[in-house]
Coordinates of C-alpha atoms and ligand atoms in Angstrom, one line a residue:
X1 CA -28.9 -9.6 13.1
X2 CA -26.7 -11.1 10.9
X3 CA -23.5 -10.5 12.7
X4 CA -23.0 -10.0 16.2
X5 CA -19.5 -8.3 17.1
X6 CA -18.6 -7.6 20.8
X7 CA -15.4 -6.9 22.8
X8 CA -14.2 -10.1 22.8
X9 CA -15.7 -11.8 20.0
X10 CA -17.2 -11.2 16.8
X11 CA -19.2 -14.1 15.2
X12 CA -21.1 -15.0 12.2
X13 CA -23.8 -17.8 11.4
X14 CA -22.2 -20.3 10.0
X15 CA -24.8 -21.3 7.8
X16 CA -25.1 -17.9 6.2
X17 CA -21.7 -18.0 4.8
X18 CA -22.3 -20.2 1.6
X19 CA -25.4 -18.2 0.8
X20 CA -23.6 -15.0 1.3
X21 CA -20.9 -16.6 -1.2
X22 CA -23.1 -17.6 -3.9
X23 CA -24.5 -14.5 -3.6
X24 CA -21.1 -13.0 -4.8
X25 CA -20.4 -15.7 -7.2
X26 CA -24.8 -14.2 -9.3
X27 CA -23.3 -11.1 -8.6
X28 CA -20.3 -11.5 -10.6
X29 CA -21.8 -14.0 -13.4
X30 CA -24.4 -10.9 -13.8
X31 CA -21.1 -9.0 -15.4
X32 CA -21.7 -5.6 -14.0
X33 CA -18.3 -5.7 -11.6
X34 CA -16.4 -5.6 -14.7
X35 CA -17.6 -2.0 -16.0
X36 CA -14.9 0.7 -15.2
X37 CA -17.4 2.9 -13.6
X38 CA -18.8 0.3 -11.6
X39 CA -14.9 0.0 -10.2
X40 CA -14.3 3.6 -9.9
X41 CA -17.6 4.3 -8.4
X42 CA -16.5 1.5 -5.3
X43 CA -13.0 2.7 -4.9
X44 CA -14.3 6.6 -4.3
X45 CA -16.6 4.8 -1.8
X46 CA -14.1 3.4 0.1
X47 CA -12.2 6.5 0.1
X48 CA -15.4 8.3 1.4
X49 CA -16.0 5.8 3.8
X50 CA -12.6 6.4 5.6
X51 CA -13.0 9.8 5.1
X52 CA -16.3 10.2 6.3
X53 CA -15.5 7.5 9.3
X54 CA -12.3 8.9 10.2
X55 CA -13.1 9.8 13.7
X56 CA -15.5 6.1 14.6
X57 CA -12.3 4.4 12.9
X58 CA -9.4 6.1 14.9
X59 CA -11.6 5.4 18.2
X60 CA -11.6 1.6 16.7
X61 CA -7.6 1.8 16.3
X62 CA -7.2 3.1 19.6
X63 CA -9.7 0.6 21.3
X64 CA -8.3 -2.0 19.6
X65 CA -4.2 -1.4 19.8
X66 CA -3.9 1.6 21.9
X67 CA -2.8 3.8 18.6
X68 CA -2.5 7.4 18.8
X69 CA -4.5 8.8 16.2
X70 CA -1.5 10.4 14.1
X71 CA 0.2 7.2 14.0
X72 CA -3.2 5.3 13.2
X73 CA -3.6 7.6 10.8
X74 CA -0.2 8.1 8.6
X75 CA -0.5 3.9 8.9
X76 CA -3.5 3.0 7.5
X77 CA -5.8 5.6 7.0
X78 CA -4.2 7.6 4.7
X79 CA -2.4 4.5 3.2
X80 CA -6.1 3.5 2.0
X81 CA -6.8 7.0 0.9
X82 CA -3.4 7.4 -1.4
X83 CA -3.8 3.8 -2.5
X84 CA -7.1 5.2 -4.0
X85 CA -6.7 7.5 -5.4
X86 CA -3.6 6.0 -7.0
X87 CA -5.8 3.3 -8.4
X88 CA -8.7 5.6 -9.4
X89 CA -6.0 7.8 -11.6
X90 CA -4.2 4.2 -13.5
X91 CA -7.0 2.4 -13.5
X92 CA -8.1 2.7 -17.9
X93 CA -4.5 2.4 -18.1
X94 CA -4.2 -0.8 -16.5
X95 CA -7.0 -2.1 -18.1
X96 CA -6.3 -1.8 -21.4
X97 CA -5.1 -4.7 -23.6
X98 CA -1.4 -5.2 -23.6
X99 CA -0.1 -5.0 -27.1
X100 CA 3.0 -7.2 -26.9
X101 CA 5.1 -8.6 -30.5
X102 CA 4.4 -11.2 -32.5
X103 CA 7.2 -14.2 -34.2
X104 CA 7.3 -14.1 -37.6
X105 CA 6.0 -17.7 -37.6
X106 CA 2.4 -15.8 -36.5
X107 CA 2.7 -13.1 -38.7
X108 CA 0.4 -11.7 -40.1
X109 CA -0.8 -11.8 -36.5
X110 CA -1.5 -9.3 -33.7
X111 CA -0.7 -10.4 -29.7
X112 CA -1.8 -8.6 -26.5
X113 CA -2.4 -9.7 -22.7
X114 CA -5.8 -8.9 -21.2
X115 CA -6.4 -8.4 -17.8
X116 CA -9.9 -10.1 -16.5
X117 CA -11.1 -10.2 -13.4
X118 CA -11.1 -13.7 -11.8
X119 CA -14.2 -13.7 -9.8
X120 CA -15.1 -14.0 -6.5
X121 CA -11.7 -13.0 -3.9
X122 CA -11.6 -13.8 -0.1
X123 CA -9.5 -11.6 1.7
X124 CA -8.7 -12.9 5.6
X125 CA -7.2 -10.4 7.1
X126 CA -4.6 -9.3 10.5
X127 CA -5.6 -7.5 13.7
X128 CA -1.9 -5.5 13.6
X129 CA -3.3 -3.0 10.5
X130 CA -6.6 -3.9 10.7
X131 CA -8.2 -1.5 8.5
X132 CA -5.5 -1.2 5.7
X133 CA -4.9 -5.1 5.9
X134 CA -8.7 -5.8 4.7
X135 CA -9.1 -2.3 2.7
X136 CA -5.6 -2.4 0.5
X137 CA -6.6 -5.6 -0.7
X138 CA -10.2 -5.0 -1.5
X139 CA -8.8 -1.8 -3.7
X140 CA -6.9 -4.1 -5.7
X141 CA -10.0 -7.0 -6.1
X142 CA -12.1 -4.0 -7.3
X143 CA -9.6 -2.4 -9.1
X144 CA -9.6 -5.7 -10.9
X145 CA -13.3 -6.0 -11.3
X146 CA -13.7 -8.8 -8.6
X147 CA -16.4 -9.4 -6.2
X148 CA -14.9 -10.2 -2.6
X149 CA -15.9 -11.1 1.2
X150 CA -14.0 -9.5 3.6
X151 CA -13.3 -11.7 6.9
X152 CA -11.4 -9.2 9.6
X153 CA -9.2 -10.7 12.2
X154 CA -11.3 -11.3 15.6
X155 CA -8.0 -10.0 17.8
X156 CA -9.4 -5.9 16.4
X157 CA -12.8 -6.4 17.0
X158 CA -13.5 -2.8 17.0
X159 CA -12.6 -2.7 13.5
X160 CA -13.8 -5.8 12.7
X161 CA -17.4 -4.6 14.0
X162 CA -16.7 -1.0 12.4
X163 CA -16.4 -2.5 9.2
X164 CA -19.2 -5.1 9.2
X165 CA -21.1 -2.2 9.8
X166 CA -20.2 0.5 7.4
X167 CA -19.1 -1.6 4.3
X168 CA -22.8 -2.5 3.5
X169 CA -24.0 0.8 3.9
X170 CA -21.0 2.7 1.6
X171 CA -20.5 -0.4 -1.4
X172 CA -22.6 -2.5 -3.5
X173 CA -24.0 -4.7 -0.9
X174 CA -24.6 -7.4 -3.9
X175 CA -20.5 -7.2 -4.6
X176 CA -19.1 -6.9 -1.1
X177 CA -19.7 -8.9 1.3
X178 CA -18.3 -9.0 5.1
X179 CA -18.2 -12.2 7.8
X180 CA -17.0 -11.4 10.8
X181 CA -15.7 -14.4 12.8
X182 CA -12.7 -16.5 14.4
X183 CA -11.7 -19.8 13.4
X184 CA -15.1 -21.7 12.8
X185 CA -16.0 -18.8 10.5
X186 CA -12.7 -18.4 8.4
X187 CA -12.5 -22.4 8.6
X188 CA -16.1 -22.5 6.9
X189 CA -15.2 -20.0 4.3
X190 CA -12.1 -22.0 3.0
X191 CA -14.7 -25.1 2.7
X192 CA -16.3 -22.9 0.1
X193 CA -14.8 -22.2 -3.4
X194 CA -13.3 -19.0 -4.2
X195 CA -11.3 -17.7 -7.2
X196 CA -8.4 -16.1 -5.6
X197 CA -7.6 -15.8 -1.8
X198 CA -5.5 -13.5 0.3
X199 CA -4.9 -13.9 3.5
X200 CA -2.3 -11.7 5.6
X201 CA -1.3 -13.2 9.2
X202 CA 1.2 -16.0 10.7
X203 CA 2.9 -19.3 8.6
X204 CA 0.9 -21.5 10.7
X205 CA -2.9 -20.2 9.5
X206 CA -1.0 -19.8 5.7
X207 CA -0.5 -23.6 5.7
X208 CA -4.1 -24.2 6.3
X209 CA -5.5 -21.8 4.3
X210 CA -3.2 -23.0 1.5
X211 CA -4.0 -26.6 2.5
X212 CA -7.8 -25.8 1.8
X213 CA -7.3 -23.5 -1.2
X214 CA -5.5 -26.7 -3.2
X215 CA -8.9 -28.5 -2.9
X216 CA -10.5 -26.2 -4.9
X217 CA -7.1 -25.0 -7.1
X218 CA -7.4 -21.7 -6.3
X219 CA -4.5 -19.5 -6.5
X220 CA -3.7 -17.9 -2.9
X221 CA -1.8 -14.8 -2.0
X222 CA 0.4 -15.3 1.1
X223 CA 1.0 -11.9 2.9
X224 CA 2.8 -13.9 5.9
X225 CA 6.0 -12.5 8.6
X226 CA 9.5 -13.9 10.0
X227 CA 12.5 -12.1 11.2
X228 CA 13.0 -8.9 10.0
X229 CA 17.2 -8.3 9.8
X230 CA 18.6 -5.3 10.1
X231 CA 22.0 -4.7 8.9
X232 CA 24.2 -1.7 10.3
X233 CA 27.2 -0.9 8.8
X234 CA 29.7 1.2 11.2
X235 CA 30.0 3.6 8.0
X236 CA 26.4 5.0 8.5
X237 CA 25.0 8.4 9.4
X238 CA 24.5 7.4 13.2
X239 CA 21.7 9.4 14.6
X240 CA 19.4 9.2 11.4
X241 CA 20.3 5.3 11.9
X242 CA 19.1 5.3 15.5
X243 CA 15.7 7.5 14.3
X244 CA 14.5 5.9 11.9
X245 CA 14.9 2.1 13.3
X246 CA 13.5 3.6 16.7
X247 CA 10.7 4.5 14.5
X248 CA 9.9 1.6 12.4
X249 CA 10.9 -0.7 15.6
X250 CA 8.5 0.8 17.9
X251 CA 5.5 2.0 15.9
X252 CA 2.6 -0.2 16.5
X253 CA 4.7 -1.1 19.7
X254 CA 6.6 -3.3 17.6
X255 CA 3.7 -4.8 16.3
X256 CA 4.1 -4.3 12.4
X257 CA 5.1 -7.4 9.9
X258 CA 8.0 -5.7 8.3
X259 CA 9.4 -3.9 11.8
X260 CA 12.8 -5.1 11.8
X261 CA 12.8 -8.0 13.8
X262 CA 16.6 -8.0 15.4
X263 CA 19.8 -5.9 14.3
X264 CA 23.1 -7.3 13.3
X265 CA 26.4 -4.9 14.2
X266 CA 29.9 -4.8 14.2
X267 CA 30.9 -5.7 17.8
X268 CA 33.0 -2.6 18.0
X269 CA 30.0 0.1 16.8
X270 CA 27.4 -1.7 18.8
X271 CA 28.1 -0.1 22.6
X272 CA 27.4 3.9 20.0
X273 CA 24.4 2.3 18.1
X274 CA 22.5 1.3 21.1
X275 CA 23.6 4.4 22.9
X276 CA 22.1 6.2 20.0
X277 CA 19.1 4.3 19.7
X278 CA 18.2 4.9 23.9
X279 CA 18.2 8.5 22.8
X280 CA 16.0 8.2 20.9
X281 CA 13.4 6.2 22.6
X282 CA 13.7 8.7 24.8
X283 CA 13.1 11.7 22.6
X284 CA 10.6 10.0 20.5
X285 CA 8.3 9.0 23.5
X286 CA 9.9 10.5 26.6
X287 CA 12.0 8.8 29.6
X288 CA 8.5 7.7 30.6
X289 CA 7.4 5.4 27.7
X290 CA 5.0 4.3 29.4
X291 CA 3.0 8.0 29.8
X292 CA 3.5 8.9 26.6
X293 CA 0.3 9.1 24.2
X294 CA 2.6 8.1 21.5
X295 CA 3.4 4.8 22.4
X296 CA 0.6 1.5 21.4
X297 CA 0.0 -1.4 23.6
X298 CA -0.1 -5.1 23.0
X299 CA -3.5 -6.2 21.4
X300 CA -4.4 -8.9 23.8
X301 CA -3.0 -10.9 26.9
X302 CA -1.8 -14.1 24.8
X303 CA 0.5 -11.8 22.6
X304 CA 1.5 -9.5 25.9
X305 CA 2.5 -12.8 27.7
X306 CA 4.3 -14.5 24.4
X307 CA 6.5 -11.6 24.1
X308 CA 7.3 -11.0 28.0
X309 CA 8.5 -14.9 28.3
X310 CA 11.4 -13.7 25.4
X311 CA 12.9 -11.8 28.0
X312 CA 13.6 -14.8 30.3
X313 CA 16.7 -15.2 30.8
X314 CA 17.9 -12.9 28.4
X315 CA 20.4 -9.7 28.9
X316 CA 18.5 -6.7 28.4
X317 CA 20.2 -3.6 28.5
X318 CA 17.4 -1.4 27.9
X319 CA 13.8 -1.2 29.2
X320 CA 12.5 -4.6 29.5
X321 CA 9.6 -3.0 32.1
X322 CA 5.8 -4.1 31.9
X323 CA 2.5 -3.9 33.0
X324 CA -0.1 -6.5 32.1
X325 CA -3.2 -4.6 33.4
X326 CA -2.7 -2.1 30.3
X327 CA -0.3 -4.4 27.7
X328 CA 2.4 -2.2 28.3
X329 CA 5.9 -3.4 27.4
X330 CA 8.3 -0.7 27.1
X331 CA 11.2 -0.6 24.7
X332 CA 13.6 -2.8 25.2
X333 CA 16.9 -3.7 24.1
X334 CA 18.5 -7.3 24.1
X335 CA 22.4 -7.8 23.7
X336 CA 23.3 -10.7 22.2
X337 CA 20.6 -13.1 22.4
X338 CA 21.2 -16.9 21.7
X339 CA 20.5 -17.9 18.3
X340 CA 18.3 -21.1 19.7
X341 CA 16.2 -18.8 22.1
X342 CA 12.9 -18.2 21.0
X343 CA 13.3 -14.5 20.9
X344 CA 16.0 -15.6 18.0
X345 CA 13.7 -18.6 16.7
X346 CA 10.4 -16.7 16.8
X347 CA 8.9 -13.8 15.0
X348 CA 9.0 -11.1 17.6
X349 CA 6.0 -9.2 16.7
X350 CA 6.2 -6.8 20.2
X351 CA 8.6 -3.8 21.0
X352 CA 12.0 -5.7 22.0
X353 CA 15.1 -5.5 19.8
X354 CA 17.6 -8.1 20.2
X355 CA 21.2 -6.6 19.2
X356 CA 23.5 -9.4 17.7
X357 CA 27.2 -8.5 17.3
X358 CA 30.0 -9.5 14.4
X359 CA 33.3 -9.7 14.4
X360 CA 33.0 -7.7 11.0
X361 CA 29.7 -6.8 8.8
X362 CA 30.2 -9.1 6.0
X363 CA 28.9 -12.1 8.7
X364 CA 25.8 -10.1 8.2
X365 CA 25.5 -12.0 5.1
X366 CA 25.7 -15.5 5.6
X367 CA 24.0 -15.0 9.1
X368 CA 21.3 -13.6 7.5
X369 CA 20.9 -16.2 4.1
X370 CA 21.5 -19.0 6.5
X371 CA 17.8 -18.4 7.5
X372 CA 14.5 -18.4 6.6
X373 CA 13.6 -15.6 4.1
X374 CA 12.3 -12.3 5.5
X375 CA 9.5 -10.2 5.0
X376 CA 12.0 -7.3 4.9
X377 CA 15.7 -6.6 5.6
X378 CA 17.1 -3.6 6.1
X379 CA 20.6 -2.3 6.0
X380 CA 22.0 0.9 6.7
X381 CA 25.4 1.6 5.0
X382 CA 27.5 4.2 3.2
X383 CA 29.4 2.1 1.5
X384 CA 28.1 1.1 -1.9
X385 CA 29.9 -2.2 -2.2
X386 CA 28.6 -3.9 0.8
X387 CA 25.0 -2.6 0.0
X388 CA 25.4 -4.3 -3.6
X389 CA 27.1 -7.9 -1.9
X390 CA 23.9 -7.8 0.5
X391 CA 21.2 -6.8 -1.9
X392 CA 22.9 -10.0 -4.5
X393 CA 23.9 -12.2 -1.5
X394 CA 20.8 -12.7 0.2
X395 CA 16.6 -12.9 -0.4
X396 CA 14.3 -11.0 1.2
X397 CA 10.6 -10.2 0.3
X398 CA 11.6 -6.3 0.3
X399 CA 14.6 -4.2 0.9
X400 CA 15.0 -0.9 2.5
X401 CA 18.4 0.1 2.7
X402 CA 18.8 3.6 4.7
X403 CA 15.2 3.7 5.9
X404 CA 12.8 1.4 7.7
X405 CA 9.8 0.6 5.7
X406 CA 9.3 3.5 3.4
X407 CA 8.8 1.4 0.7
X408 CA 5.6 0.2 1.6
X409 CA 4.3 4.1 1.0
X410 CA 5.2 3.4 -2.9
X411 CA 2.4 2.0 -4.8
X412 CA 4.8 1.3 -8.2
X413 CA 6.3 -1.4 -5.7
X414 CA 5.2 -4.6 -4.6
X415 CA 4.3 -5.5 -1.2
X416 CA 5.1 -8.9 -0.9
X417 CA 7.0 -11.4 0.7
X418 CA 9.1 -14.1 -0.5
X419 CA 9.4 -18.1 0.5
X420 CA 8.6 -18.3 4.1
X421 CA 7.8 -14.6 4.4
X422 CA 5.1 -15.4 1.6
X423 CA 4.3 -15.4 -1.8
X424 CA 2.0 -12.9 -4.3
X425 CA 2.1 -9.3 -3.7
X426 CA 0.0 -6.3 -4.1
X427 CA -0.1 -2.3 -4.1
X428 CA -0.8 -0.2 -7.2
X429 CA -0.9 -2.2 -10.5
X430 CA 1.1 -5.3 -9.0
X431 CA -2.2 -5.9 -6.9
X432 CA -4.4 -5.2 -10.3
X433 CA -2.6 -7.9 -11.9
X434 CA -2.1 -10.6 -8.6
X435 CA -6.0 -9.8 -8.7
X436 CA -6.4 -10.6 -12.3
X437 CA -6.2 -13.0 -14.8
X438 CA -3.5 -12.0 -17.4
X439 CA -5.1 -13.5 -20.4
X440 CA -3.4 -14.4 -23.8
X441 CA -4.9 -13.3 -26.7
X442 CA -3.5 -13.8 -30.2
X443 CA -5.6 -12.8 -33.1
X444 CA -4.2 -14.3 -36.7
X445 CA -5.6 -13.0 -40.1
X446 CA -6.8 -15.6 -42.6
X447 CA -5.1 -14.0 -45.1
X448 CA -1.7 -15.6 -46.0
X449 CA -2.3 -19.0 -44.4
X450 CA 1.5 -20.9 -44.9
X451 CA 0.9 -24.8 -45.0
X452 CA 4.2 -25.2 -43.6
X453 CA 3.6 -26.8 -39.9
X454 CA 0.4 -28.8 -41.6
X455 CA 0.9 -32.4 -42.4
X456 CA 1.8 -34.1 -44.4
X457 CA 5.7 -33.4 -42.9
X458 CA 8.5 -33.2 -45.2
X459 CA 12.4 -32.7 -44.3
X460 CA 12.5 -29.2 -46.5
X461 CA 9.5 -27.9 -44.3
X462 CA 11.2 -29.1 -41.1
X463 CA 14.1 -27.1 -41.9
X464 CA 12.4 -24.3 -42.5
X465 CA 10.5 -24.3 -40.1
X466 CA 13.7 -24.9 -37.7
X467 CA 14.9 -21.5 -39.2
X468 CA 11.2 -19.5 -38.6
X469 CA 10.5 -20.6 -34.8
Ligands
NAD1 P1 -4.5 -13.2 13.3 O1 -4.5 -13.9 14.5 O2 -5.3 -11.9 13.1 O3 -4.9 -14.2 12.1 C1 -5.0 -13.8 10.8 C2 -6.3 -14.3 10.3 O4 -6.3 -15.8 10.3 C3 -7.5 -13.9 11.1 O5 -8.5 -13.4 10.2 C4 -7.9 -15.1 11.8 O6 -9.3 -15.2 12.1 C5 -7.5 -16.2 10.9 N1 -7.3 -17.5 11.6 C6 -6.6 -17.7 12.8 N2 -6.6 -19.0 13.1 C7 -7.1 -19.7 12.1 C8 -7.3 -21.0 11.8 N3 -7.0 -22.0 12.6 N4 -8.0 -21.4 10.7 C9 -8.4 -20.4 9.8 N5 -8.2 -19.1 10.0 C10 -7.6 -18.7 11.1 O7 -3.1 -12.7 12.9 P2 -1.7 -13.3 13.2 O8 -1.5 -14.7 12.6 O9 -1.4 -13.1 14.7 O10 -0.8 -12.2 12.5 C11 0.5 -12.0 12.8 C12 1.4 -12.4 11.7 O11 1.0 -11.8 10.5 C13 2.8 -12.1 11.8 O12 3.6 -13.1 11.4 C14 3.0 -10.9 10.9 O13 4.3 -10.7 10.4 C15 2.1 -11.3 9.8 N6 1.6 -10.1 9.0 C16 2.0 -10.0 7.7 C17 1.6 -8.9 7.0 C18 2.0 -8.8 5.6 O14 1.5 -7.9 4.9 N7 2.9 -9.6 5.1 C19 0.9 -7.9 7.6 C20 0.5 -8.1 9.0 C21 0.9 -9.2 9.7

């Protein structure tokens, strides 16, 4: 067997990695990953193998983070199924040659951009959307003509093992290649050379895998975390407010990259806004959190115990209950948190919402740009002037002002962070071209060849030329 995948572990030979890689690399040289029906052909596959896989896949999910199917599904799932067909329909678009104008100085002269793909792609992926954080970028490397090796996170071994399994059997075994494995195995893949690399998880792992990418000069994307803010304007609709950061808080238990991370308020609206927000907790997954099929677990002991010790010490005026036989942590609300805890210096990443209160809004700002930049920030506001001072007075990777993170369902936008939170993004024809090589081509005619910028160099040349460029 060439992988073993269990519970607790899933593991690779180490020595078959570099064959496995070279593999890719024939594959590629051999040319056929660049035909647009080779492409196609693998992006219905993947949508076939979701499809076909649905019910395996959502048993993985659930195994793996407790998901309820709907949830599972409406995440990640269907995300990989629009993202498809999204590709599928651009795709000849996309790929044709960019006809862009030419100076004068190069007339008579034509000038486009042409994507090509750049080779072989790595793509390391997270346990928290484990399917959708290996598939959505192997759409985009395929879209892009690429071969790639997939390397799931250990932490959703389910999936991990799901997709070791199926990926051979639905695509081009010579152009796709899986390793399944922890740090040894991800450690001996950066030792190899690869033309492009994603990898979606923590800063820490990002340094490395940048660290080893620079040996070989190959261009990395970054899909990392950090605090999410999550600006609320007292001139808001309330209750949708409280909905939809209840929702994009506590989906995934809290466990998502662009959840928002902490909430900034006016002190005088926060006492309403958390009222509001316990409704809702309430009605989304009953007074019982904990009963409700709804509601996802923590994916392993080390995170479940990491994200109880935030509530040491801290004032939590909702929920803050737990259970570490099933990795339950319900839903729970911090008031005014200190900035140097390590609930405020730390990535959450778990269902607990620290609520920080302002004098008055505009602090949001500062408090917010003072930091590293986010993933995402969100801010919820009628008023049209503060949303304009926020989106100009601070950096995030993506904004969603009024809703959580809708924005991610919108292929024309990037997913990507910026800074800390990252750097590259992808989704739709931004991750065609982050997978690409955008290549200059300017074709001159030899008709009409000027011997202007051709020594010997004369003032009168040098000022026309002056004029021309
Ligand atoms: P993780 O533990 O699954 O690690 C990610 C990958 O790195 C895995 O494949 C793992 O095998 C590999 N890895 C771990 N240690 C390594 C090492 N020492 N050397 C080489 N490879 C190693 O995921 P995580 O880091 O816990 O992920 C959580 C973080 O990811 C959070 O910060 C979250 O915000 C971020 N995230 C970002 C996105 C995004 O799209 N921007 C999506 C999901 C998660």
């Amino acid at each position: 067997m060439l992988t073993d995948s269990s519970s607790d572990r899933c593991t690779t030979n180490l020595s078959l990695i570099s064959p496995k890689i070279e593999g890719l690399r024939q594959t590629f040289a051999a040319g056929h990953t660049k035909n647009i029906e080779w492409r196609i052909a693998q992006l219905q596959r993947i949508k076939k193998l979701v499809a076909e896989k649905q019910e395996p896949i959502l048993l993985a999910l659930q195994k793996d983070l407790g998901r309820c199917d709907m949830e599972s599904w409406t995440a990640e799932l269907g995300g990989v199924i629009s993202e498809v067909e999204h590709t599928v329909k651009h795709l000849k678009k996309w790929m044709k040659p960019r006809k862009v104008s030419t100076p004068i100085a190069a007339q008579p002269g034509k000038s486009y951009v042409l994507p090509e793909p750049l080779g072989t792609v790595l793509i390391i992926g997270a346990w928290n959307y484990p399917l959708l954080l290996v598939l959505g970028p192997l759409i985009a490397a395929i879209s892009a003509g690429n071969c790639a090796l997939i390397k799931p996170s250990e932490l959703s071994p389910n999936i991990s093992g799901l997709l070791a399994e199926q990926i051979p059997k639905y695509l081009d075994q010579l152009a796709v290649e899986v390793v399944e494995g922890a740090v040894d195995e991800t450690s001996e893949l950066l030792q190899n050379q690869f033309d492009h690399i994603i990898y979606t998880g923590g800063e820490v792992v990002g340094k490395i895998v940048m660290r080893a990418a620079a040996e070989f000069l190959t261009p990395v994307t970054l899909e990392l975390g950090g605090k999410s803010p999550c600006i609320v304007d007292s001139n808001t609709d309330l209750e949708v407010t409280a909905s939809r950061i209840v929702w994009s808080k506590f989906m995934n238990a809290g466990q998502t990259c662009v959840a928002p991370d902490y909430v900034l308020v006016e002190k005088s609206f926060a006492p309403k806004l958390i009222d509001a927000i316990k409704v809702k907790i309430a009605e989304f997954y009953t007074a019982k959190v904990s009963a409700s099929d709804d509601y996802g677990r923590i994916v392993n002991a080390r995170h479940f115990a990491r994200i109880v010790n935030y509530l040491d010490g801290q004032n939590v005026v909702y929920g803050g209950e737990s259970d570490e036989s099933t990795k339950y942590i319900q839903p729970t609300i911090v008031l005014e948190p200190a900035e140097d805890s390590p609930l405020m210096e730390q990535e959450i990443f778990g269902p607990v919402l620290p609520i920080i209160t302002l004098d008055n809004i505009e602090q949001a700002v500062p408090f917010v740009s003072k930091r590293a930049k986010p993933l995402s920030l969100y801010l919820y506001t009628k008023n049209k002037t503060f949303e304009q001072t926020v989106l100009q007075q601070t950096s995030a990777g993506m904004v969603g002002i009024n809703d959580g993170f809708m924005f991610a369902l919108n292929p024309n936008l990037p997913f990507g962070g910026v800074g800390a939170s990252g750097m590259g993004a992808y989704h739709g024809k931004i991750g065609f071209d982050n997978f690409s090589h955008l290549k200059t081509v300017m074709k001159r005619s030899f008709w009409f060849d000027v011997p202007l910028r051709y020594p010997p160099f004369t003032s009168k040349k040098f000022k026309i030329l002056k004029k021309l460029l």
